mmCIF file of N, CA and C in Angstrom:
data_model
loop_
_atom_site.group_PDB
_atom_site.id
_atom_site.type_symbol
_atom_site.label_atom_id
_atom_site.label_comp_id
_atom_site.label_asym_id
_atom_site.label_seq_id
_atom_site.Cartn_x
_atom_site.Cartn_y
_atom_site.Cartn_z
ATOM 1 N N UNK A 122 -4.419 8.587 -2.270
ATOM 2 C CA UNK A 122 -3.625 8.002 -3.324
ATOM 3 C C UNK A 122 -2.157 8.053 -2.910
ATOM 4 N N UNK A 123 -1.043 7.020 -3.567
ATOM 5 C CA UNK A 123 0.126 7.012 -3.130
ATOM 6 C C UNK A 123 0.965 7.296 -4.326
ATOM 7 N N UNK A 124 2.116 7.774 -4.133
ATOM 8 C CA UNK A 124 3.021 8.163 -5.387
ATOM 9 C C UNK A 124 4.217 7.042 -4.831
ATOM 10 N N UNK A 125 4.698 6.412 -6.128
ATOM 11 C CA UNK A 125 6.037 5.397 -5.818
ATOM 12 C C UNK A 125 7.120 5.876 -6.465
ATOM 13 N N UNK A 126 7.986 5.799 -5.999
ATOM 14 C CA UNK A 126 9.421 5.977 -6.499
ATOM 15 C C UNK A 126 10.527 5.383 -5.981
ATOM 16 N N UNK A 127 11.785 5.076 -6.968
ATOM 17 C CA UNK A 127 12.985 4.257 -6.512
ATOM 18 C C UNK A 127 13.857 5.609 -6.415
ATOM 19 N N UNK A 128 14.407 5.777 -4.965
ATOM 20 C CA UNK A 128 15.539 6.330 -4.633
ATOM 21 C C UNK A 128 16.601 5.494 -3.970
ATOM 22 N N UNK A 129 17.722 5.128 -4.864
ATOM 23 C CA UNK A 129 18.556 4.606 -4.636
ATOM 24 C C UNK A 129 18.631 2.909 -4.147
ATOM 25 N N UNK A 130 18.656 2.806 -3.387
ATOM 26 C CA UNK A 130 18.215 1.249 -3.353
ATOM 27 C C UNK A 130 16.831 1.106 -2.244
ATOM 28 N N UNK A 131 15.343 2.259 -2.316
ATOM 29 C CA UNK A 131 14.762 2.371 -1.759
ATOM 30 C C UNK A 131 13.519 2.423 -2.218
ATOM 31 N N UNK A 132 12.193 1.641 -1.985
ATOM 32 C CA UNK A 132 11.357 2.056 -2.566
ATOM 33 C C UNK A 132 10.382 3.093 -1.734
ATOM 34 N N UNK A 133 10.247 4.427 -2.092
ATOM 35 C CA UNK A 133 9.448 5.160 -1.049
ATOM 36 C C UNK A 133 8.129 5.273 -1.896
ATOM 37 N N UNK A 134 7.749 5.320 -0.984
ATOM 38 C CA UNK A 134 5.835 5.683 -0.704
ATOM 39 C C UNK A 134 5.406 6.893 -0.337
ATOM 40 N N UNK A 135 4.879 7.717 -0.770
ATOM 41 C CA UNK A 135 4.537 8.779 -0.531
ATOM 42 C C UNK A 135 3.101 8.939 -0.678
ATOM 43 N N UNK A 136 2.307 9.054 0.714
ATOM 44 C CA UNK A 136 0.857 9.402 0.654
ATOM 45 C C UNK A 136 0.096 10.977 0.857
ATOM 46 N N UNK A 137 -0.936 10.728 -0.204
ATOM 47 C CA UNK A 137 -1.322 12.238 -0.637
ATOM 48 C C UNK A 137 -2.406 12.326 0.119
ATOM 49 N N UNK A 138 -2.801 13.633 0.105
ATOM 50 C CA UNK A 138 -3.607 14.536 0.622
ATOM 51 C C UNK A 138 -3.949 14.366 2.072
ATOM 52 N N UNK A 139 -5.416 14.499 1.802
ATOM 53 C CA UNK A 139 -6.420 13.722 3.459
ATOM 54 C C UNK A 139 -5.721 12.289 3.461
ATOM 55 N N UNK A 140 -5.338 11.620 2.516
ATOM 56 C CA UNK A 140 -5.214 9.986 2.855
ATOM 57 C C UNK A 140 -3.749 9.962 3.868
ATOM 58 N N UNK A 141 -3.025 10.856 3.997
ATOM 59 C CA UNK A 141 -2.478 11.075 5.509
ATOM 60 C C UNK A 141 -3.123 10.736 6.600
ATOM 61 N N UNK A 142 -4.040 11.363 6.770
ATOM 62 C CA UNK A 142 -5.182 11.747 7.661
ATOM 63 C C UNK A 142 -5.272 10.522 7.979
ATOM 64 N N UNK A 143 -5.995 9.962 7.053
ATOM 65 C CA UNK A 143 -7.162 8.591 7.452
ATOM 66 C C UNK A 143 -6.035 7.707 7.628
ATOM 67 N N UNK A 144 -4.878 7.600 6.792
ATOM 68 C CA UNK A 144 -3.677 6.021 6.785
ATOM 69 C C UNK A 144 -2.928 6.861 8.131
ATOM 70 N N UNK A 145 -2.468 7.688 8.744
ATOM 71 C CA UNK A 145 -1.907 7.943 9.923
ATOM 72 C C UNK A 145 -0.467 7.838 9.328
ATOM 73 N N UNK A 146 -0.111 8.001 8.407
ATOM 74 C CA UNK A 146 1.154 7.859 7.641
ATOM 75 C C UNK A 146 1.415 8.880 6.353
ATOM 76 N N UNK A 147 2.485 9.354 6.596
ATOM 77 C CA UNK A 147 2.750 10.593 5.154
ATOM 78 C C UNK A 147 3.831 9.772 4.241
ATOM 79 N N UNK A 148 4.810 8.865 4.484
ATOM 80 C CA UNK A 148 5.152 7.901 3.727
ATOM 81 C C UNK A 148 6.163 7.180 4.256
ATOM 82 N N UNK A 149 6.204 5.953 3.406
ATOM 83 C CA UNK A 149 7.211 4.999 4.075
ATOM 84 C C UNK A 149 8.347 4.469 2.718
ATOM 85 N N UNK A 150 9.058 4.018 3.799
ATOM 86 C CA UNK A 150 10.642 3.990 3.027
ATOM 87 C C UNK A 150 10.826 2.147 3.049
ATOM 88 N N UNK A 151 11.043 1.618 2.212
ATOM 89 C CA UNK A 151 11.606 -0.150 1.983
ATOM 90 C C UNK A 151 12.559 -0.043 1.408
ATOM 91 N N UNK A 152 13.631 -1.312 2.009
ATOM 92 C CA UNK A 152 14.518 -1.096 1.189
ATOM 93 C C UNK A 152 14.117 -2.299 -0.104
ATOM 94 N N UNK A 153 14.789 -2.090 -1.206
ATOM 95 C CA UNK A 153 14.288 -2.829 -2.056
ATOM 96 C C UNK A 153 14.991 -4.726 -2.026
ATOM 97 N N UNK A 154 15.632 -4.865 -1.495
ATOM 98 C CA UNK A 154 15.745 -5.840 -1.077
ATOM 99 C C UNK A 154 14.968 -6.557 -0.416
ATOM 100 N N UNK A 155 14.151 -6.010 0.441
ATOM 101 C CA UNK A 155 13.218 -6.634 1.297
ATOM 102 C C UNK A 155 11.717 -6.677 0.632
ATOM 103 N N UNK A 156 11.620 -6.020 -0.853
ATOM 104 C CA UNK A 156 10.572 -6.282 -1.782
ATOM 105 C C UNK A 156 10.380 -7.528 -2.900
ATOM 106 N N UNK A 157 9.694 -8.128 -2.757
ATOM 107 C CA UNK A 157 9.589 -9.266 -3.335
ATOM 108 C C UNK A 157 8.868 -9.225 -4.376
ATOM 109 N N UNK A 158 7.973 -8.267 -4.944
ATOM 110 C CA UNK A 158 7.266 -7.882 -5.862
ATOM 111 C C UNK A 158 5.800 -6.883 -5.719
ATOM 112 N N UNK A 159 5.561 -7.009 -7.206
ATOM 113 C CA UNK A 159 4.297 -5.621 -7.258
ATOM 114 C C UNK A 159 3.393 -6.833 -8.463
ATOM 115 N N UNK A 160 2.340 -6.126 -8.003
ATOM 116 C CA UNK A 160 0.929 -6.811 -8.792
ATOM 117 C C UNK A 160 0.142 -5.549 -8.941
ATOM 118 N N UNK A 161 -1.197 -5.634 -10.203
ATOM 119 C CA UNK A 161 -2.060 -5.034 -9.868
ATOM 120 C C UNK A 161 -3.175 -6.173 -9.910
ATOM 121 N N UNK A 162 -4.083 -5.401 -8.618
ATOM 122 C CA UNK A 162 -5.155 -6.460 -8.352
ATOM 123 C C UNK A 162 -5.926 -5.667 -7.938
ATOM 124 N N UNK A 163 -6.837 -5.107 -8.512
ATOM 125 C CA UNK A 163 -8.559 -4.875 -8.572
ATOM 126 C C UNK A 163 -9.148 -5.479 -7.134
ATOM 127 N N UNK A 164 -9.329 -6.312 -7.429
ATOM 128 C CA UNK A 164 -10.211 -7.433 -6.543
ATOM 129 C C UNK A 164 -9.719 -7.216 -5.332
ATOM 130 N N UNK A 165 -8.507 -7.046 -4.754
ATOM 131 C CA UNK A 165 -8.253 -7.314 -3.564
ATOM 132 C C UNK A 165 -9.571 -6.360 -2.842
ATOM 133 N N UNK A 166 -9.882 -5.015 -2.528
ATOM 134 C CA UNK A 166 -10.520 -4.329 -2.204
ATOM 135 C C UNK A 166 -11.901 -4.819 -1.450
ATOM 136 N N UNK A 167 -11.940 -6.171 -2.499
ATOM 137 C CA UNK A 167 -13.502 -6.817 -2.391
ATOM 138 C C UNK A 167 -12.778 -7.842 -1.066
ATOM 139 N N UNK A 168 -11.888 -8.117 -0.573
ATOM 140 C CA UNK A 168 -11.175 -9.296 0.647
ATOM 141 C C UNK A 168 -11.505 -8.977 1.998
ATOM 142 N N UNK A 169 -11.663 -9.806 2.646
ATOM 143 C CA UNK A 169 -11.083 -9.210 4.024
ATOM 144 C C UNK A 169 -9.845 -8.392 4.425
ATOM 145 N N UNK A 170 -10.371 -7.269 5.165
ATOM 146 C CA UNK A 170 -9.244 -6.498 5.867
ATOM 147 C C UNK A 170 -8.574 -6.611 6.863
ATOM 148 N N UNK A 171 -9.474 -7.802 8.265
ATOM 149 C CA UNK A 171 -8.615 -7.366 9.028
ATOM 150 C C UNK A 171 -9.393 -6.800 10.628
ATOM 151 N N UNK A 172 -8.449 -6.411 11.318
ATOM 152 C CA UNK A 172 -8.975 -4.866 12.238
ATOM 153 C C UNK A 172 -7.596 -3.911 12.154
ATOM 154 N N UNK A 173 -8.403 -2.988 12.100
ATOM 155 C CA UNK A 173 -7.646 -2.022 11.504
ATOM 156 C C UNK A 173 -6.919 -1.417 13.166
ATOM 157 N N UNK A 174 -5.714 -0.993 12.996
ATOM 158 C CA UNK A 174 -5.359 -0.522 14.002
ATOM 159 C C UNK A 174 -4.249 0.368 13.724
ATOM 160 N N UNK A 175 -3.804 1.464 13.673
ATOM 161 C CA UNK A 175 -4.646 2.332 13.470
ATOM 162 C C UNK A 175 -5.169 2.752 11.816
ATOM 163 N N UNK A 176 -6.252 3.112 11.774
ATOM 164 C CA UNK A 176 -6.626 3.553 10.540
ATOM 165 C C UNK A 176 -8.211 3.959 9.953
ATOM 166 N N UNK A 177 -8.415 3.868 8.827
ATOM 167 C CA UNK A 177 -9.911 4.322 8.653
ATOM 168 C C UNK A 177 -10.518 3.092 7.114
ATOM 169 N N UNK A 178 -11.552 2.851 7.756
ATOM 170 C CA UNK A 178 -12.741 1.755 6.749
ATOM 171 C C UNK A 178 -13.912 2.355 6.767
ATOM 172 N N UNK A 179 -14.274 3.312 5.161
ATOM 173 C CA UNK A 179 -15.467 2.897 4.957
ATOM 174 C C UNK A 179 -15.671 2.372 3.982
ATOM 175 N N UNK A 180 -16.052 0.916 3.959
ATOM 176 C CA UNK A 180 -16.619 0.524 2.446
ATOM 177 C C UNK A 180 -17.370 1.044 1.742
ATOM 178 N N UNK A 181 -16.790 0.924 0.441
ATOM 179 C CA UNK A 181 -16.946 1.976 -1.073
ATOM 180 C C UNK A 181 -16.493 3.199 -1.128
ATOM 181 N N UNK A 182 -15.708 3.821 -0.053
ATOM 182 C CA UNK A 182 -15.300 5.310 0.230
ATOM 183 C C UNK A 182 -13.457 5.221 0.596
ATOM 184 N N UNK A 183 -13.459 4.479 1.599
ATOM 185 C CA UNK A 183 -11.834 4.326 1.701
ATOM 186 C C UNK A 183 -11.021 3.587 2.536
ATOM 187 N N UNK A 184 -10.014 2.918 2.016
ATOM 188 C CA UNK A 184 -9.572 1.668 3.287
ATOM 189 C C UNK A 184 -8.269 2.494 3.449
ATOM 190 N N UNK A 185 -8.007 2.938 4.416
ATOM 191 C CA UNK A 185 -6.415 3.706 4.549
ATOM 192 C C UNK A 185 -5.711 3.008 6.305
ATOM 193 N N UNK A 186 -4.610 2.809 6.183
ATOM 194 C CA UNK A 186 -4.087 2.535 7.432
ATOM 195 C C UNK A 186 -4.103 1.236 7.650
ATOM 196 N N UNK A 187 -3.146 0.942 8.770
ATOM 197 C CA UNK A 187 -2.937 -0.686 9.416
ATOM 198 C C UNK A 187 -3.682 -1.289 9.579
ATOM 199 N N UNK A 188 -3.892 -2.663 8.859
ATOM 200 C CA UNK A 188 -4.885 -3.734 9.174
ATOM 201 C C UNK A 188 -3.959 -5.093 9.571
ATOM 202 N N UNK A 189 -4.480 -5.353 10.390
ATOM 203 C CA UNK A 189 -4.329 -6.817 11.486
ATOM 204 C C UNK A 189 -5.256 -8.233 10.933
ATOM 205 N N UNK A 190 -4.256 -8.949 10.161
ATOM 206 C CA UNK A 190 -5.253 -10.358 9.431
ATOM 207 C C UNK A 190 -4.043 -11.520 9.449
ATOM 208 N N UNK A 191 -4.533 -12.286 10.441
ATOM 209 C CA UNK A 191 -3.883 -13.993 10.235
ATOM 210 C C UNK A 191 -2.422 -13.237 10.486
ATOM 211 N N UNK A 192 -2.450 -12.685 11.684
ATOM 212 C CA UNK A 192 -0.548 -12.295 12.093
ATOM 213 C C UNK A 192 0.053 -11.650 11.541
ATOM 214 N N UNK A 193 -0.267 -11.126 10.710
ATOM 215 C CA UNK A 193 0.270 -10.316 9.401
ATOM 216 C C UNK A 193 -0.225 -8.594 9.622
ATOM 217 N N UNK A 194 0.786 -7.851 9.408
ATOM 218 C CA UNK A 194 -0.084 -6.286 8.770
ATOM 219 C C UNK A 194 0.301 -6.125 7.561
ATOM 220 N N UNK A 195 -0.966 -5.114 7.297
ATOM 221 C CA UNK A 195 -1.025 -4.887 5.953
ATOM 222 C C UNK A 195 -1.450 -2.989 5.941
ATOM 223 N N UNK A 196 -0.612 -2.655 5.109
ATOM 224 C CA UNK A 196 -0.929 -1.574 4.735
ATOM 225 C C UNK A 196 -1.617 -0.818 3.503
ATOM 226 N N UNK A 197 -2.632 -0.356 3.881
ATOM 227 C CA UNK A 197 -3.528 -0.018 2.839
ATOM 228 C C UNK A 197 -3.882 1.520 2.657
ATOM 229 N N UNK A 198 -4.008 1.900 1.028
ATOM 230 C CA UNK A 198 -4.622 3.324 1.081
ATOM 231 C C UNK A 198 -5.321 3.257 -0.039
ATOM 232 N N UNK A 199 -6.309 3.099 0.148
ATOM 233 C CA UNK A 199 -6.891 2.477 -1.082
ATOM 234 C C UNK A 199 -8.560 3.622 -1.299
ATOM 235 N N UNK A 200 -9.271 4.129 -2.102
ATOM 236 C CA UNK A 200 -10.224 4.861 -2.958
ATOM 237 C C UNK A 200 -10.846 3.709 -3.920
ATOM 238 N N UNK A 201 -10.076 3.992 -4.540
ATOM 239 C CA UNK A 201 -10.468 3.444 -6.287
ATOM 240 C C UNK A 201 -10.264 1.881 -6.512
ATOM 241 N N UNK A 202 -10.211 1.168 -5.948
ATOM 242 C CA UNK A 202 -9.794 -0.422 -6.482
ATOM 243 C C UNK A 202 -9.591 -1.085 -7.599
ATOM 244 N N UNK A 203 -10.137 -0.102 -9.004
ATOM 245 C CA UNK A 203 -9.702 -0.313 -9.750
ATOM 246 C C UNK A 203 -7.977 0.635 -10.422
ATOM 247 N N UNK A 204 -7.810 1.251 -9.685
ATOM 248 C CA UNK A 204 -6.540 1.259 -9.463
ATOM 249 C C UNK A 204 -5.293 1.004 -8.595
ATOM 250 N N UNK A 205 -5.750 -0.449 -7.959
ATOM 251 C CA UNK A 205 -5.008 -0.623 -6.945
ATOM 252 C C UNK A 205 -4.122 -1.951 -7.226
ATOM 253 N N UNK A 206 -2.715 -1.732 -6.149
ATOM 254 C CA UNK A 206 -1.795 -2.487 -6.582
ATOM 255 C C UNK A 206 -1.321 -2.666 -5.351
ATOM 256 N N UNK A 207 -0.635 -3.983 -5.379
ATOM 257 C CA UNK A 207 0.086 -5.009 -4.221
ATOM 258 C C UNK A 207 1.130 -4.992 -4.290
ATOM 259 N N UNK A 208 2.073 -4.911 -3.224
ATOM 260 C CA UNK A 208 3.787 -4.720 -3.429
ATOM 261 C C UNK A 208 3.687 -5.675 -2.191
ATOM 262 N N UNK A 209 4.562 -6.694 -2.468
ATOM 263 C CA UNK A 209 4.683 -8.353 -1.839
ATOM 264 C C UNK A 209 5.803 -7.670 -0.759
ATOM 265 N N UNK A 210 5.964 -7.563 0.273
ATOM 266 C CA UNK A 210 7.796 -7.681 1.232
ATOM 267 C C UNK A 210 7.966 -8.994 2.264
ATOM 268 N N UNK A 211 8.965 -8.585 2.121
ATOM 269 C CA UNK A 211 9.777 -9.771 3.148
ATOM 270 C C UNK A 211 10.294 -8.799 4.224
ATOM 271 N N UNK A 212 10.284 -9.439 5.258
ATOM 272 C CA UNK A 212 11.719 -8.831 6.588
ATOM 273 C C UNK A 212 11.018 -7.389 7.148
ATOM 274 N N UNK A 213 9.610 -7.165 6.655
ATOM 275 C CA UNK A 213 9.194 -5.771 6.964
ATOM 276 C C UNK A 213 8.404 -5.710 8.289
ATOM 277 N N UNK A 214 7.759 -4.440 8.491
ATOM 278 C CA UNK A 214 7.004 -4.053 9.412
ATOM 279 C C UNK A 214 5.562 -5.022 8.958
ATOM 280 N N UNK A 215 5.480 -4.136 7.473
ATOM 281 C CA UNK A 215 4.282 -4.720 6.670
ATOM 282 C C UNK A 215 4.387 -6.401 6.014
ATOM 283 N N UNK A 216 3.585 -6.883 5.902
ATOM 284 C CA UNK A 216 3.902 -7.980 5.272
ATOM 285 C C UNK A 216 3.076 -7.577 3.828
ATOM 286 N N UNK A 217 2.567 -6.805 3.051
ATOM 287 C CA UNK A 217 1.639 -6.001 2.024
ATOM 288 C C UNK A 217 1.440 -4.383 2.182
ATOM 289 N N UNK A 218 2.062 -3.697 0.945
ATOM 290 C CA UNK A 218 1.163 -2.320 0.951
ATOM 291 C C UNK A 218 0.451 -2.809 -0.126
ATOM 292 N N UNK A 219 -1.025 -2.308 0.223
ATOM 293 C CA UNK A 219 -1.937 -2.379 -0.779
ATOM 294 C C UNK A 219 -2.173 -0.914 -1.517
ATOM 295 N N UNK A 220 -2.360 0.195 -2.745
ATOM 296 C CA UNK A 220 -2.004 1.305 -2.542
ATOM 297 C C UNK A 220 -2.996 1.097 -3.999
ATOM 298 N N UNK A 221 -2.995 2.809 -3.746
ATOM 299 C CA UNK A 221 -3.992 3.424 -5.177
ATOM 300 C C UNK A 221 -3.176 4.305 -5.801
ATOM 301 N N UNK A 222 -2.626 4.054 -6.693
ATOM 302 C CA UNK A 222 -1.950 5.154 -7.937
ATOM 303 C C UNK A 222 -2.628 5.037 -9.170
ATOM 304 N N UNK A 223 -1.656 6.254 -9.301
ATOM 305 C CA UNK A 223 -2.631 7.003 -10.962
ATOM 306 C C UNK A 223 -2.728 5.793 -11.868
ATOM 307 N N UNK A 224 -1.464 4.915 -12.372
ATOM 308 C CA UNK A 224 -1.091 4.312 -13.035
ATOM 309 C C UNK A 224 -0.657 3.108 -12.704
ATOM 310 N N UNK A 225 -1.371 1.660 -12.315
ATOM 311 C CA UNK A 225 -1.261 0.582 -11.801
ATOM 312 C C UNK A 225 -0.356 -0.120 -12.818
ATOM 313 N N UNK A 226 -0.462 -0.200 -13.823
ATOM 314 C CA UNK A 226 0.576 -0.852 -15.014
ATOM 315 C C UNK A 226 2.169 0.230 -14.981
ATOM 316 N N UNK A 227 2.083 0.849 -14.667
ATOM 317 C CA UNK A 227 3.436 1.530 -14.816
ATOM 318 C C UNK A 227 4.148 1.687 -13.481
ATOM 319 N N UNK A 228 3.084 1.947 -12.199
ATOM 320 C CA UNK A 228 3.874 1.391 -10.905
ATOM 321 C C UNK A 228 4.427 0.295 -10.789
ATOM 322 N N UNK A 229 3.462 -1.034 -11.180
ATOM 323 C CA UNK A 229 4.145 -2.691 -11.335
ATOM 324 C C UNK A 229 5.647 -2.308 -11.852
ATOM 325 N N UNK A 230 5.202 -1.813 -13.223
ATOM 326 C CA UNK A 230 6.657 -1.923 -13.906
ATOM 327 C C UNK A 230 7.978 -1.224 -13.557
ATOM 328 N N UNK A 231 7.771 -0.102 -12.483
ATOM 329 C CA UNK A 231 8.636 0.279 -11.818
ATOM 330 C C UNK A 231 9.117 -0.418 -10.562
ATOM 331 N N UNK A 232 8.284 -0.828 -10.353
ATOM 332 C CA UNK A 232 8.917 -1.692 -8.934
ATOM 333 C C UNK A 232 9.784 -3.501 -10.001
ATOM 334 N N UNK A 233 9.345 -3.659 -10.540
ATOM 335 C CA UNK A 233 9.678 -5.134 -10.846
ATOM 336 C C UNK A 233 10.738 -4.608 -12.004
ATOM 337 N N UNK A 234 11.229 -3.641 -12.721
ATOM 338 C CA UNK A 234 12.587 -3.263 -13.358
ATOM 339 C C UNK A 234 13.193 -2.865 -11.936
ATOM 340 N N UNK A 235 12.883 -2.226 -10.962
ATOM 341 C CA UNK A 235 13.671 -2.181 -10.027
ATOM 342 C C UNK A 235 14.793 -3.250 -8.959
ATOM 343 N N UNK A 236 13.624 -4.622 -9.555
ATOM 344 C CA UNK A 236 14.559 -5.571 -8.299
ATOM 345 C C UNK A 236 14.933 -6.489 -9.725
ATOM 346 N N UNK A 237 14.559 -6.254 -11.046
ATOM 347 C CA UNK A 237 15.201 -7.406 -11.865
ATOM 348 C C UNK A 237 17.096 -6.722 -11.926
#
């Protein structure tokens, strides 16, 4: 699972527990300028991923780490899909974090009061 927060003009990511482990990442820093928005979307989970490089896939158990799809990476840490949410960037490493927090309606709303 990931924890979000705005520090300063930054949106950081902070990944918990084992999902270190499996995403190969303890957290990442955007600046919020280069965020274009947050969604929650269920469904994505059910999409294509990709090849993962580096990272860990088991379907129904856990998608964590870099996935490689149509030129693009995407970053994922995903469990639960029904708590999962999309944060759109521009100008990044990632072109998508896909992420699992406690609270998918109140992450959106922190990221999108953040860039209004």
């Amino acid at each position: 699972m990931a924890l979000i927060r705005i520090d300063g003009d930054d949106l950081v990511v902070m990944i918990e527990g084992l999902d270190k482990l499996w995403s190969f990442k303890s957290s990442l820093t955007i600046p919020l300028a280069n965020v274009r928005g947050a969604t929650a979307d269920p469904g994505i989970a059910t999409e294509p991923k990709g090849l993962r490089a580096p990272g860990s896939h088991l379907p129904g158990v856990i998608t964590a780490g870099t996935f490689h799809q149509d030129g693009e990476k995407v970053f994922w840490d995903v469990r639960d899909p029904s708590k999962a949410i999309v944060v759109e960037l521009a100008d990044e490493r990632y072109a998508r974090l896909v992420l699992q927090v406690d609270d998918p309606r109140a992450a959106v709303a922190l990221v999108e009061s953040a860039l209004a």
